[in-house]
mmCIF file of C-alpha atoms in Angstrom:
data_model
loop_
_atom_site.group_PDB
_atom_site.id
_atom_site.type_symbol
_atom_site.label_atom_id
_atom_site.label_comp_id
_atom_site.label_asym_id
_atom_site.label_seq_id
_atom_site.Cartn_x
_atom_site.Cartn_y
_atom_site.Cartn_z
ATOM 1 C CA MET A 185 0.000 0.000 0.000
ATOM 2 C CA LEU A 186 1.499 3.315 -0.997
ATOM 3 C CA ALA A 187 0.917 6.220 1.322
ATOM 4 C CA ARG A 188 -0.727 9.303 -0.096
ATOM 5 C CA ARG A 189 0.216 11.364 2.906
ATOM 6 C CA ARG A 190 3.283 11.021 5.057
ATOM 7 C CA ILE A 191 2.670 8.130 7.412
ATOM 8 C CA THR A 192 3.596 7.888 11.038
ATOM 9 C CA ALA A 193 3.565 4.938 13.358
ATOM 10 C CA GLN A 194 0.655 6.531 15.209
ATOM 11 C CA ARG A 195 -1.813 6.654 12.315
ATOM 12 C CA PRO A 196 -2.109 2.900 11.695
ATOM 13 C CA ARG A 197 -1.881 2.169 15.423
ATOM 14 C CA LEU A 198 -4.738 4.473 16.353
ATOM 15 C CA ILE A 199 -6.995 4.004 13.407
ATOM 16 C CA TYR A 200 -6.544 0.559 11.919
ATOM 17 C CA VAL A 201 -4.802 -1.642 14.461
ATOM 18 C CA SER A 202 -7.124 -0.616 17.293
ATOM 19 C CA LEU A 203 -10.251 -1.637 15.370
ATOM 20 C CA LEU A 204 -9.561 -5.280 14.543
ATOM 21 C CA PRO A 205 -8.521 -8.206 16.731
ATOM 22 C CA ASN A 206 -5.127 -9.797 15.990
ATOM 23 C CA SER A 207 -3.753 -6.476 14.721
ATOM 24 C CA ARG A 208 -0.509 -4.726 15.598
ATOM 25 C CA ILE A 209 2.380 -2.583 14.395
ATOM 26 C CA ASP A 210 5.198 -5.006 13.596
ATOM 27 C CA ARG A 211 7.997 -2.652 12.568
ATOM 28 C CA VAL A 212 8.627 1.001 11.823
ATOM 29 C CA GLN A 213 11.575 1.933 9.642
ATOM 30 C CA LYS A 214 12.670 5.548 9.472
ATOM 31 C CA ASN A 215 14.584 7.357 6.760
ATOM 32 C CA VAL A 216 18.274 7.428 7.620
ATOM 33 C CA ILE A 217 18.882 10.240 5.123
ATOM 34 C CA ASP A 218 16.823 12.993 3.557
ATOM 35 C CA ALA A 219 14.911 11.344 0.700
ATOM 36 C CA PRO A 220 11.879 11.957 -1.532
ATOM 37 C CA ALA A 221 9.788 10.230 1.158
ATOM 38 C CA GLY A 222 10.854 12.756 3.798
ATOM 39 C CA LYS A 223 13.598 14.084 5.963
ATOM 40 C CA ALA A 224 15.994 11.880 7.912
ATOM 41 C CA GLY A 225 14.150 10.485 10.930
ATOM 42 C CA SER A 226 10.718 10.558 9.298
ATOM 43 C CA VAL A 227 8.829 7.298 8.772
ATOM 44 C CA LEU A 228 9.629 5.425 5.555
ATOM 45 C CA ILE A 229 7.965 2.024 6.109
ATOM 46 C CA VAL A 230 5.426 0.644 8.560
ATOM 47 C CA GLU A 231 4.880 -3.115 8.614
ATOM 48 C CA PHE A 232 1.640 -3.991 10.345
ATOM 49 C CA THR A 233 -0.834 -6.818 10.782
ATOM 50 C CA LEU A 234 -4.610 -6.369 10.420
ATOM 51 C CA ALA A 235 -6.804 -9.260 11.517
ATOM 52 C CA GLY A 236 -3.879 -11.634 11.111
ATOM 53 C CA GLN A 237 -2.936 -10.441 7.600
ATOM 54 C CA ARG A 238 0.435 -8.705 7.174
ATOM 55 C CA PHE A 239 0.757 -5.429 5.261
ATOM 56 C CA LEU A 240 3.445 -2.928 4.433
ATOM 57 C CA ALA A 241 2.832 0.804 4.081
ATOM 58 C CA LEU A 242 5.492 2.701 2.168
ATOM 59 C CA ASN A 243 5.888 6.450 2.253
ATOM 60 C CA GLY A 244 6.791 6.875 -1.415
ATOM 61 C CA GLY A 245 7.067 10.638 -1.181
ATOM 62 C CA THR A 246 4.923 11.186 -4.250
ATOM 63 C CA ARG A 247 1.224 11.774 -4.149
ATOM 64 C CA PHE A 248 -0.632 8.594 -5.071
ATOM 65 C CA GLU A 249 -4.406 8.553 -5.254
ATOM 66 C CA TYR A 250 -6.187 5.556 -3.811
ATOM 67 C CA THR A 251 -8.844 3.874 -5.933
ATOM 68 C CA HIS A 252 -11.353 1.091 -5.403
ATOM 69 C CA ALA A 253 -8.959 -1.204 -7.243
ATOM 70 C CA ILE A 254 -7.425 -1.871 -3.837
ATOM 71 C CA SER A 255 -9.619 -1.968 -0.756
ATOM 72 C CA PHE A 256 -9.818 -3.685 2.585
ATOM 73 C CA LYS A 257 -12.908 -5.867 3.082
ATOM 74 C CA ILE A 258 -14.043 -6.617 6.605
ATOM 75 C CA ASP A 259 -16.560 -9.399 7.152
ATOM 76 C CA CYS A 260 -18.708 -8.527 10.152
ATOM 77 C CA ALA A 261 -20.566 -10.964 12.379
ATOM 78 C CA ASP A 262 -23.481 -8.668 13.218
ATOM 79 C CA GLN A 263 -24.933 -5.165 12.869
ATOM 80 C CA ALA A 264 -23.129 -3.932 15.981
ATOM 81 C CA GLU A 265 -19.779 -4.769 14.385
ATOM 82 C CA VAL A 266 -20.844 -3.169 11.086
ATOM 83 C CA ASP A 267 -21.870 -0.011 12.950
ATOM 84 C CA ARG A 268 -18.690 0.156 15.076
ATOM 85 C CA LEU A 269 -16.311 -0.251 12.148
ATOM 86 C CA TRP A 270 -18.368 1.955 9.827
ATOM 87 C CA ASN A 271 -18.474 4.787 12.348
ATOM 88 C CA ALA A 272 -14.764 4.570 13.180
ATOM 89 C CA LEU A 273 -13.464 4.279 9.627
ATOM 90 C CA SER A 274 -15.830 6.799 8.031
ATOM 91 C CA LYS A 275 -15.059 9.531 10.571
ATOM 92 C CA GLY A 276 -13.437 12.301 8.552
ATOM 93 C CA GLY A 277 -13.812 10.264 5.363
ATOM 94 C CA LYS A 278 -16.506 9.729 2.772
ATOM 95 C CA VAL A 279 -19.273 7.124 2.802
ATOM 96 C CA GLU A 280 -20.300 5.490 -0.430
ATOM 97 C CA GLN A 281 -22.900 3.092 -1.747
ATOM 98 C CA CYS A 282 -23.073 -0.660 -1.072
ATOM 99 C CA GLY A 283 -21.049 -0.752 2.144
ATOM 100 C CA TRP A 284 -18.026 1.104 0.751
ATOM 101 C CA LEU A 285 -16.310 4.008 2.413
ATOM 102 C CA LYS A 286 -13.092 5.936 2.121
ATOM 103 C CA ASP A 287 -11.435 6.708 5.419
ATOM 104 C CA ARG A 288 -9.857 10.070 6.261
ATOM 105 C CA TYR A 289 -6.706 9.035 4.382
ATOM 106 C CA GLY A 290 -8.558 8.005 1.225
ATOM 107 C CA VAL A 291 -8.193 4.251 1.767
ATOM 108 C CA SER A 292 -11.200 2.260 0.514
ATOM 109 C CA TRP A 293 -12.943 -0.189 2.844
ATOM 110 C CA GLN A 294 -15.862 -2.558 2.358
ATOM 111 C CA ILE A 295 -17.751 -3.205 5.597
ATOM 112 C CA VAL A 296 -19.803 -6.310 4.861
ATOM 113 C CA PRO A 297 -21.966 -8.427 7.170
ATOM 114 C CA ALA A 298 -21.128 -12.087 6.554
ATOM 115 C CA VAL A 299 -24.833 -12.859 6.237
ATOM 116 C CA ALA A 300 -24.992 -10.610 3.149
ATOM 117 C CA ILE A 301 -22.546 -12.867 1.313
ATOM 118 C CA GLU A 302 -24.587 -15.929 2.320
ATOM 119 C CA MET A 303 -27.830 -14.365 1.097
ATOM 120 C CA LEU A 304 -26.270 -13.262 -2.198
ATOM 121 C CA ALA A 305 -25.081 -16.844 -2.758
ATOM 122 C CA ASP A 306 -28.508 -18.368 -2.134
ATOM 123 C CA PRO A 307 -29.340 -20.915 -4.844
ATOM 124 C CA ASP A 308 -32.747 -19.236 -5.248
ATOM 125 C CA PRO A 309 -31.988 -16.514 -7.842
ATOM 126 C CA VAL A 310 -35.093 -14.537 -6.883
ATOM 127 C CA LYS A 311 -33.974 -14.233 -3.253
ATOM 128 C CA ALA A 312 -30.402 -13.409 -4.269
ATOM 129 C CA ALA A 313 -31.671 -10.746 -6.696
ATOM 130 C CA ARG A 314 -33.861 -9.113 -4.030
ATOM 131 C CA VAL A 315 -30.890 -8.950 -1.669
ATOM 132 C CA MET A 316 -28.670 -7.465 -4.392
ATOM 133 C CA GLN A 317 -31.281 -4.799 -5.111
ATOM 134 C CA ALA A 318 -31.451 -3.992 -1.397
ATOM 135 C CA VAL A 319 -27.646 -3.699 -1.170
ATOM 136 C CA LEU A 320 -27.584 -1.363 -4.172
ATOM 137 C CA GLN A 321 -29.986 0.984 -2.355
ATOM 138 C CA MET A 322 -27.929 1.086 0.853
ATOM 139 C CA VAL A 323 -24.931 3.096 1.923
ATOM 140 C CA LYS A 324 -24.058 1.336 5.181
ATOM 141 C CA ILE A 325 -25.322 -2.239 4.947
ATOM 142 C CA ASP A 326 -28.329 -2.860 7.177
ATOM 143 C CA ILE A 327 -28.798 -6.522 8.079
ATOM 144 C CA ALA A 328 -32.475 -6.094 9.003
ATOM 145 C CA GLY A 329 -33.130 -4.555 5.578
ATOM 146 C CA LEU A 330 -31.326 -7.440 3.894
ATOM 147 C CA ARG A 331 -33.390 -9.966 5.842
ATOM 148 C CA ARG A 332 -36.626 -8.210 4.826
ATOM 149 C CA ALA A 333 -35.572 -8.354 1.166
ATOM 150 C CA TYR A 334 -34.478 -11.977 1.495
ATOM 151 C CA ASP A 335 -37.698 -13.117 3.199
ATOM 152 C CA ASP A 336 -40.085 -11.041 1.027
ATOM 153 C CA ALA A 337 -42.434 -13.522 -0.613
#
């Protein structure tokens, strides 16, 4: 993941690592010389783990725009988890349709209740289609709304 803004060890720790179990900052490497990524002593690389998956954030020094081509998807067990993560990650960012949001740094996230994936994979194409239509009308995914669409006879 390339950083659009200069990264510090505090940003991932406070925003990302604190939200998901089995998450931590593994290593912070600082610039030893002045470089395009910043002055000597500024953060160059942060290696971190989110929900057991390892990542590396590189301060490339150039402005890179994030797109939906790369996003983090979080499967949520229930509406409370959807709400908690949605509220934390969207603060200062931008919410989008179908459970997508961009956080305050422009990183794209998909906050998805696991039950939504199950409903969308239902072998009954009518049920799956109703759920898809419901998702397309939502910003933050609402499990109760999905269940109503799924059960609608």
